[in-house]
Coordinates of C-alpha atoms and ligand atoms in Angstrom, one line a residue:
E1 CA 59.7 -52.5 5.5
T2 CA 63.0 -53.9 4.2
G3 CA 64.0 -50.4 3.2
A4 CA 63.7 -49.0 -0.4
I5 CA 67.4 -48.5 -0.9
T6 CA 69.1 -49.3 -4.2
L7 CA 72.8 -50.2 -4.8
D8 CA 75.0 -47.4 -6.2
P9 CA 75.5 -48.4 -9.9
G10 CA 79.3 -48.3 -9.3
F11 CA 78.9 -51.3 -7.0
K12 CA 77.1 -53.4 -9.6
N13 CA 80.3 -54.9 -11.1
T14 CA 82.3 -55.3 -7.9
G15 CA 80.7 -58.5 -6.6
S16 CA 78.1 -56.7 -4.5
C17 CA 74.6 -57.0 -5.8
E18 CA 70.9 -56.3 -5.4
S19 CA 69.0 -59.5 -4.7
A20 CA 65.4 -60.6 -4.2
I21 CA 66.1 -64.0 -2.8
T22 CA 67.0 -63.8 1.0
F23 CA 66.5 -61.0 3.5
L24 CA 68.6 -60.9 6.7
D25 CA 68.3 -58.4 9.5
G26 CA 71.4 -59.1 11.7
E27 CA 70.3 -56.8 14.5
K28 CA 66.8 -58.3 14.9
G29 CA 67.9 -61.9 14.0
I30 CA 65.5 -62.1 11.0
L31 CA 66.0 -64.5 8.1
R32 CA 63.4 -64.8 5.2
Y33 CA 63.5 -66.7 1.9
R34 CA 61.5 -64.9 -0.8
G35 CA 59.6 -63.1 2.1
Y36 CA 58.7 -66.3 4.0
S37 CA 60.2 -66.5 7.6
I38 CA 62.7 -69.2 8.2
E39 CA 60.7 -70.2 11.3
E40 CA 57.5 -70.9 9.2
L41 CA 59.4 -72.7 6.4
A42 CA 61.3 -74.9 8.9
E43 CA 58.0 -75.8 10.5
K44 CA 55.6 -76.1 7.6
A45 CA 57.6 -76.7 4.3
D46 CA 59.7 -79.6 3.1
F47 CA 63.1 -79.2 1.5
L48 CA 62.0 -79.6 -2.1
E49 CA 59.3 -76.9 -1.7
V50 CA 62.0 -74.6 -0.4
V51 CA 64.3 -75.5 -3.2
Y52 CA 61.5 -74.6 -5.7
L53 CA 60.7 -71.4 -3.9
L54 CA 64.3 -70.2 -3.8
I55 CA 65.0 -71.0 -7.5
F56 CA 61.6 -70.1 -9.1
E57 CA 60.5 -67.4 -6.7
E58 CA 57.1 -68.9 -5.6
L59 CA 56.1 -71.9 -3.5
P60 CA 55.0 -74.6 -5.9
N61 CA 51.4 -75.9 -6.3
K62 CA 50.9 -79.6 -6.3
Q63 CA 51.3 -80.0 -10.0
Q64 CA 54.5 -77.9 -10.2
L65 CA 56.0 -79.8 -7.2
D66 CA 55.2 -83.2 -8.7
N67 CA 56.6 -82.2 -12.1
F68 CA 59.7 -80.8 -10.4
K69 CA 60.3 -84.0 -8.4
N70 CA 59.8 -86.2 -11.4
D71 CA 62.2 -84.1 -13.5
I72 CA 64.8 -84.5 -10.8
I73 CA 64.2 -88.2 -10.5
G74 CA 64.6 -88.5 -14.3
Q75 CA 68.1 -87.0 -14.1
S76 CA 69.3 -88.7 -11.0
E77 CA 71.5 -91.4 -12.7
V78 CA 75.2 -90.4 -12.5
N79 CA 77.4 -91.5 -15.5
E80 CA 79.3 -94.6 -14.6
D81 CA 82.6 -93.1 -15.8
M82 CA 82.3 -90.6 -12.9
Q83 CA 83.1 -93.5 -10.7
K84 CA 86.6 -93.6 -12.3
V85 CA 87.1 -90.0 -11.1
I86 CA 86.2 -90.7 -7.4
N87 CA 88.1 -94.0 -7.5
G88 CA 91.3 -92.0 -8.4
F89 CA 91.2 -90.4 -4.9
P90 CA 92.8 -92.0 -1.8
S91 CA 90.2 -92.9 0.8
S92 CA 91.8 -90.5 3.2
A93 CA 90.8 -87.5 0.9
H94 CA 88.5 -85.0 2.7
P95 CA 85.0 -85.4 1.4
M96 CA 84.7 -81.7 0.5
G97 CA 87.7 -81.9 -1.8
I98 CA 86.2 -84.9 -3.5
L99 CA 82.8 -83.2 -3.8
S100 CA 84.2 -80.0 -5.3
S101 CA 86.2 -82.1 -7.9
L102 CA 83.2 -84.4 -8.7
T103 CA 81.0 -81.4 -9.2
S104 CA 83.4 -79.9 -11.7
A105 CA 83.9 -83.3 -13.4
L106 CA 80.1 -83.4 -14.0
I107 CA 80.7 -80.8 -16.7
A108 CA 82.7 -83.3 -18.8
F109 CA 79.6 -85.6 -18.9
N110 CA 77.1 -82.8 -19.4
P111 CA 78.8 -80.3 -21.8
K112 CA 75.5 -78.7 -22.7
S113 CA 75.2 -77.5 -19.0
V114 CA 77.8 -74.8 -19.6
N115 CA 76.4 -72.1 -22.0
V116 CA 72.8 -72.0 -20.8
D117 CA 71.4 -68.8 -22.3
S118 CA 67.9 -70.1 -22.9
E119 CA 65.6 -70.5 -19.8
E120 CA 64.9 -74.1 -21.0
D121 CA 68.6 -75.1 -21.1
M122 CA 69.0 -73.3 -17.7
Y123 CA 66.2 -75.3 -16.2
K124 CA 67.7 -78.6 -17.5
A125 CA 71.2 -77.7 -16.0
I126 CA 69.5 -76.8 -12.7
V127 CA 67.6 -80.0 -12.5
K128 CA 70.7 -82.0 -13.4
I129 CA 72.8 -80.6 -10.6
L130 CA 70.0 -80.9 -8.1
A131 CA 69.5 -84.5 -9.2
K132 CA 73.1 -85.7 -9.2
F133 CA 74.7 -83.7 -6.3
P134 CA 73.2 -85.8 -3.5
T135 CA 74.6 -88.9 -5.2
L136 CA 78.1 -87.3 -5.3
A137 CA 77.7 -86.3 -1.7
A138 CA 76.8 -89.9 -0.7
W139 CA 79.7 -91.2 -2.7
T140 CA 82.2 -89.2 -0.7
L141 CA 81.0 -91.1 2.4
R142 CA 81.0 -94.5 0.7
K143 CA 84.5 -93.7 -0.6
R144 CA 85.7 -93.2 3.0
N145 CA 84.1 -96.4 4.1
N146 CA 85.5 -98.3 1.1
Q147 CA 81.9 -99.2 0.0
A148 CA 80.6 -99.8 -3.5
L149 CA 79.2 -96.7 -5.1
N150 CA 75.4 -96.6 -5.8
N151 CA 72.7 -94.5 -7.4
R152 CA 69.4 -93.0 -6.2
D153 CA 66.5 -95.3 -5.3
T154 CA 63.9 -93.5 -7.5
N155 CA 61.1 -94.9 -5.4
L156 CA 62.2 -92.7 -2.5
G157 CA 62.0 -89.0 -1.9
Y158 CA 64.9 -86.6 -2.2
V159 CA 66.0 -86.7 1.5
E160 CA 65.1 -90.4 2.0
S161 CA 67.2 -91.5 -1.0
L162 CA 70.2 -89.4 0.1
L163 CA 70.1 -91.2 3.5
K164 CA 69.8 -94.6 1.8
M165 CA 72.7 -93.9 -0.6
M166 CA 74.8 -92.8 2.3
F167 CA 74.1 -95.7 4.7
E168 CA 72.8 -98.7 2.8
K169 CA 75.0 -101.8 3.1
P170 CA 75.3 -104.6 0.5
G171 CA 72.9 -107.5 1.3
E172 CA 71.0 -105.5 4.0
E173 CA 67.7 -103.7 3.6
Y174 CA 68.2 -100.1 4.7
K175 CA 65.5 -99.0 7.2
L176 CA 64.6 -95.3 7.1
D177 CA 63.9 -93.7 10.4
Q178 CA 61.3 -90.9 10.0
T179 CA 62.8 -88.9 12.9
V180 CA 66.1 -88.8 11.0
V181 CA 64.4 -88.0 7.7
D182 CA 62.4 -85.1 9.2
A183 CA 65.4 -83.7 11.1
L184 CA 67.6 -83.8 7.9
D185 CA 64.8 -82.2 5.9
K186 CA 64.7 -79.4 8.4
L187 CA 68.5 -79.0 8.5
L188 CA 68.6 -78.7 4.7
I189 CA 65.9 -76.0 4.8
L190 CA 67.8 -74.1 7.4
H191 CA 71.0 -74.2 5.3
A192 CA 69.4 -73.5 1.9
D193 CA 70.4 -69.9 1.4
H194 CA 71.9 -67.0 3.4
E195 CA 72.3 -63.9 1.2
Q196 CA 75.8 -62.9 0.1
N197 CA 78.0 -65.2 2.3
C198 CA 81.4 -66.2 1.2
S199 CA 80.5 -69.3 -0.8
T200 CA 77.5 -67.7 -2.5
S201 CA 79.7 -64.7 -3.4
A202 CA 82.1 -67.2 -4.9
V203 CA 79.3 -68.8 -7.0
R204 CA 78.1 -65.5 -8.2
L205 CA 81.6 -64.2 -9.0
V206 CA 82.6 -67.4 -10.9
G207 CA 79.2 -67.4 -12.6
S208 CA 79.6 -63.8 -13.7
S209 CA 82.4 -64.8 -16.1
Q210 CA 79.9 -67.3 -17.7
A211 CA 82.0 -70.3 -16.6
G212 CA 78.8 -72.3 -16.3
L213 CA 76.6 -73.5 -13.4
F214 CA 78.5 -76.6 -12.4
A215 CA 81.8 -74.8 -12.3
S216 CA 80.3 -72.1 -10.2
I217 CA 78.8 -74.6 -7.8
S218 CA 82.2 -76.4 -7.6
A219 CA 83.8 -73.0 -6.5
G220 CA 81.0 -72.6 -3.9
V221 CA 81.8 -76.1 -2.4
S222 CA 85.5 -75.1 -2.1
A223 CA 84.7 -71.8 -0.5
L224 CA 82.3 -73.4 2.0
W225 CA 85.0 -75.9 3.1
G226 CA 86.9 -73.3 5.1
P227 CA 86.6 -73.6 9.0
L228 CA 85.6 -69.9 9.2
H229 CA 82.6 -70.7 7.0
G230 CA 80.8 -74.1 6.4
G231 CA 83.7 -76.0 7.8
A232 CA 82.8 -74.6 11.2
N233 CA 80.3 -77.4 11.9
Q234 CA 83.1 -79.9 11.8
A235 CA 85.4 -77.6 13.8
V236 CA 82.6 -77.2 16.5
I237 CA 82.4 -80.9 17.2
E238 CA 86.2 -81.2 17.3
M239 CA 86.3 -78.3 19.8
L240 CA 83.5 -79.9 21.9
E241 CA 85.3 -83.3 21.9
E242 CA 88.6 -81.5 22.9
I243 CA 86.7 -79.9 25.9
Q244 CA 85.2 -83.3 26.8
N245 CA 88.6 -85.0 26.6
D246 CA 90.1 -82.1 28.7
G247 CA 87.6 -82.9 31.5
G248 CA 84.7 -80.7 30.4
D249 CA 85.9 -77.4 31.9
T250 CA 84.6 -74.8 29.4
S251 CA 86.2 -71.8 31.3
K252 CA 89.6 -72.7 29.9
F253 CA 88.4 -72.5 26.4
I254 CA 86.5 -69.3 26.9
A255 CA 89.7 -67.8 28.2
K256 CA 91.6 -69.1 25.2
A257 CA 89.0 -67.6 22.8
K258 CA 89.4 -64.2 24.4
D259 CA 93.2 -64.3 24.4
K260 CA 94.4 -62.0 21.5
D261 CA 97.7 -64.0 21.4
D262 CA 95.9 -67.3 20.9
P263 CA 94.5 -68.0 17.4
F264 CA 91.8 -70.2 19.0
R265 CA 88.3 -69.0 18.4
L266 CA 85.0 -70.4 19.7
M267 CA 83.9 -72.3 16.7
G268 CA 80.2 -71.9 15.9
F269 CA 80.1 -68.5 17.6
G270 CA 80.0 -65.1 16.0
H271 CA 78.7 -63.9 12.6
R272 CA 79.5 -61.1 10.2
V273 CA 75.8 -60.1 9.9
Y274 CA 74.0 -61.5 13.0
K275 CA 74.7 -59.3 16.0
N276 CA 71.8 -61.2 17.7
F277 CA 70.9 -64.8 17.9
D278 CA 71.2 -66.6 14.5
P279 CA 67.5 -67.6 14.1
R280 CA 68.7 -70.9 12.6
A281 CA 70.7 -71.7 15.7
K282 CA 67.6 -71.3 17.9
I283 CA 65.7 -73.8 15.7
I284 CA 68.6 -76.3 15.5
K285 CA 69.2 -76.1 19.3
K286 CA 65.5 -77.0 19.9
S287 CA 65.7 -79.7 17.2
A288 CA 68.8 -81.2 18.8
D289 CA 67.0 -81.9 22.1
E290 CA 64.0 -83.4 20.2
V291 CA 66.1 -85.6 17.8
L292 CA 68.4 -87.0 20.4
D293 CA 65.5 -87.7 22.6
A294 CA 63.5 -89.4 19.8
L295 CA 66.6 -91.5 18.8
G296 CA 67.3 -92.3 22.5
V297 CA 70.8 -90.8 22.1
E298 CA 72.6 -89.5 25.1
D299 CA 75.4 -87.3 23.9
P300 CA 77.5 -85.6 26.6
I301 CA 78.8 -83.1 24.2
L302 CA 75.3 -81.6 23.9
D303 CA 75.5 -80.7 27.5
I304 CA 79.0 -79.3 27.0
A305 CA 77.7 -77.2 24.1
K306 CA 74.9 -75.8 26.3
S307 CA 77.3 -75.0 29.1
L308 CA 79.8 -73.4 26.7
E309 CA 77.0 -71.3 25.2
K310 CA 75.8 -70.2 28.7
A311 CA 79.3 -69.3 29.8
A312 CA 80.0 -67.3 26.7
L313 CA 76.7 -65.4 26.7
E314 CA 77.4 -64.3 30.3
D315 CA 81.0 -63.2 29.5
P316 CA 81.5 -59.4 28.7
Y317 CA 84.0 -60.2 25.9
F318 CA 81.3 -62.0 23.9
V319 CA 78.4 -59.8 25.0
E320 CA 80.3 -56.6 24.0
R321 CA 81.2 -58.1 20.6
K322 CA 77.6 -59.4 20.1
L323 CA 78.9 -62.9 19.6
Y324 CA 76.1 -65.5 19.6
P325 CA 75.9 -69.1 18.5
N326 CA 75.5 -69.4 14.7
V327 CA 74.0 -72.1 12.4
D328 CA 77.1 -74.3 12.9
F329 CA 77.1 -74.5 16.7
Y330 CA 74.4 -77.2 17.2
S331 CA 74.0 -78.7 13.8
G332 CA 76.9 -81.2 14.1
I333 CA 75.3 -82.7 17.3
I334 CA 72.3 -83.7 15.2
Y335 CA 74.3 -85.0 12.3
R336 CA 76.4 -87.1 14.9
A337 CA 73.2 -88.5 16.4
M338 CA 72.2 -89.6 12.9
G339 CA 75.4 -91.5 12.5
I340 CA 77.0 -89.0 10.1
P341 CA 80.8 -88.8 10.6
T342 CA 82.3 -85.4 11.5
E343 CA 84.2 -85.1 8.2
M344 CA 80.8 -85.3 6.3
F345 CA 79.2 -82.4 8.2
T346 CA 80.2 -79.7 5.7
V347 CA 79.1 -82.0 2.8
M348 CA 75.6 -82.0 4.4
F349 CA 75.8 -78.1 4.6
A350 CA 76.6 -78.1 0.9
V351 CA 73.6 -80.3 0.0
G352 CA 71.5 -77.8 1.9
R353 CA 73.1 -74.7 0.4
L354 CA 72.9 -76.1 -3.2
P355 CA 69.5 -74.5 -4.0
G356 CA 70.6 -71.1 -2.7
W357 CA 73.7 -71.2 -4.8
I358 CA 71.6 -72.1 -7.8
A359 CA 69.0 -69.4 -7.1
Q360 CA 71.7 -66.7 -6.7
W361 CA 73.6 -67.9 -9.8
K362 CA 70.3 -67.8 -11.8
E363 CA 69.4 -64.3 -10.5
M364 CA 72.9 -63.1 -11.5
R365 CA 72.7 -64.6 -15.0
L366 CA 69.1 -63.6 -15.8
G367 CA 70.0 -60.1 -14.5
K368 CA 72.8 -60.1 -17.1
E369 CA 75.2 -58.8 -14.5
P370 CA 78.6 -57.7 -15.7
I371 CA 81.7 -59.8 -14.8
G372 CA 82.4 -59.2 -11.2
R373 CA 85.6 -57.5 -10.3
P374 CA 86.1 -56.5 -6.6
R375 CA 88.0 -53.2 -6.2
Q376 CA 91.2 -52.6 -4.2
V377 CA 93.1 -49.7 -2.6
Y378 CA 96.7 -49.9 -3.7
I379 CA 99.1 -49.8 -0.8
G380 CA 102.3 -51.0 -2.5
E381 CA 105.5 -49.4 -3.8
N382 CA 105.6 -46.3 -6.0
L383 CA 107.3 -46.4 -9.4
R384 CA 110.9 -47.6 -9.1
S385 CA 113.7 -48.7 -11.6
F386 CA 114.9 -52.2 -12.2
K387 CA 118.1 -53.3 -10.4
Q388 CA 120.5 -55.6 -12.1
L389 CA 121.2 -58.9 -10.3
E390 CA 124.7 -57.9 -9.3
N391 CA 123.4 -54.7 -7.7
R392 CA 120.8 -56.4 -5.4
Ligands
SDX401 C1 78.8 -69.4 8.5 O1 78.2 -65.2 6.1 C2 77.3 -66.1 6.3 O2 76.1 -65.9 6.2 C3 77.9 -67.4 6.7 C4 76.9 -68.5 7.2 C5 76.0 -69.0 6.0 O3 74.9 -69.5 6.3 O4 76.5 -68.9 4.9 O5 76.1 -68.0 8.2 C6 77.6 -69.8 7.7 O6 79.9 -69.4 7.9 C7 78.6 -69.2 9.9 C8 80.0 -68.8 10.6 C9 80.8 -70.1 10.9 N1 82.1 -69.7 11.4 C10 82.5 -69.9 12.7 O7 81.7 -70.3 13.6 C11 83.9 -69.6 13.0 C12 84.1 -68.8 14.3 N2 83.5 -67.5 14.0 C13 84.5 -66.4 13.8 O8 85.7 -66.8 13.1 C14 83.8 -65.2 13.2 O9 82.8 -64.9 14.1 C15 83.3 -65.1 11.8 C16 84.2 -65.6 10.8 C17 82.0 -65.9 11.7 C18 82.9 -63.7 11.6 O10 84.0 -63.0 11.6 P1 84.0 -61.4 11.4 O11 82.7 -60.8 11.1 O12 85.2 -61.0 10.5 O13 84.3 -60.9 12.9 P2 85.7 -60.4 13.3 O14 86.7 -61.4 13.0 O15 85.9 -59.0 12.8 O16 85.6 -60.4 14.9 C19 85.1 -59.2 15.6 C20 85.7 -59.4 17.0 C21 87.2 -59.7 17.0 O17 87.7 -59.3 18.3 P3 88.4 -57.7 18.4 O18 89.4 -57.7 17.3 O19 87.2 -56.8 18.2 O20 89.0 -57.7 19.8 O21 85.1 -60.5 17.6 C22 86.1 -61.5 17.9 C23 87.3 -61.2 17.0 O22 88.5 -61.7 17.6 N3 85.5 -62.8 17.5 C24 85.6 -63.9 18.2 C25 84.9 -64.9 17.5 N4 84.3 -64.3 16.4 C26 84.7 -63.0 16.4 N5 86.3 -64.2 19.3 C27 86.3 -65.5 19.7 N6 85.6 -66.5 19.1 C28 84.9 -66.2 18.0 N7 84.2 -67.2 17.4

């Protein structure tokens, strides 16, 4: 029922592709990973099962999942010299810029992760980046807080150890809150892949030159950073705080978003593919209520977000353009309730999207896709002769 169409061969080397990983139907608001609905996976799976599904095409059985988890734990140590790289940054550096640089720096300490033609080498490189990326992500927060860098607690699960690396303080025992663990696990699942979005296309395009997995992921981190893409989750909270500081009147901001002469856009709204509700936004909105309630957090910007959504969905400008809340509209409210600072929201998106980037890169490499080269329509000058300097 997904339509038996195939890509015109001429498209194959332009960056467009055939893929068996994620299916989206923007009109119906459908999202599936390897045929499983996002609603079922968010409800019934845990993040590492989804990571395995995306990368290895099937949900793992118990043995496969245990082996996968142990392989990741075995590679979770990050070379101490990597700390010299992050220590070279000012603490004011944006976490996404640090994360992209550290991801690329990993290559220097794992040279064999570049030319991975055998499936065995490919598996080793995939496990390495899955194992070390959360530590690098946590380091970007610790850098901002001028805290000592750490490594994964190998007695904890993937999500639990990420939270501990982010928030543990010297001399204090870090207490995990199961509500936070479950909410983060679900958010990571919801962000895990999304077909050929901007950052995934960057990963596939860089990977198509055989630059290596880590370099491709680093490019994906940089592409995700932009406020029109993954950076929107940070921009949404900044927008909601601006509305709050302005007295909470959403109508002024709706008017600004509609004004063609004003560059302001409603952050967290609209999508290139979804012309209906982003199914992830529905799940996250419900989860925001549950998590804030469970944590006993009263956050007035959740009410501002809901009134902004209501006002926009009743406004003809948004209705005519089929602009609905997307994945970024409510996610930041949950991260905030967890105590994650706004500048870290896109880093959390990157941790979630990592398995999708890996799966897409693997599919491209195993599919022996030619180097990608998007096409252009030339609209410049016709042939003309050189003019000497004195004649210009
Ligand atoms: C993500 O691709 C993916 O799958 C991405 C993602 C993923 O999981 O990887 O889903 C994650 O990036 C979600 C999107 C996060 N970005 C934002 O929330 C930023 C705000 N959104 C917009 O900038 C915009 O909606 C985009 C970038 C998301 C989509 O842009 P498009 O498809 O290029 O739409 P467009 O710019 O052509 O807009 C069509 C019309 C225009 O008006 P007209 O010229 O027709 O009069 O809709 C208007 C736009 O001005 N419009 C908006 C708007 N989004 C579109 N107007 C006000 N506010 C907005 N948010």
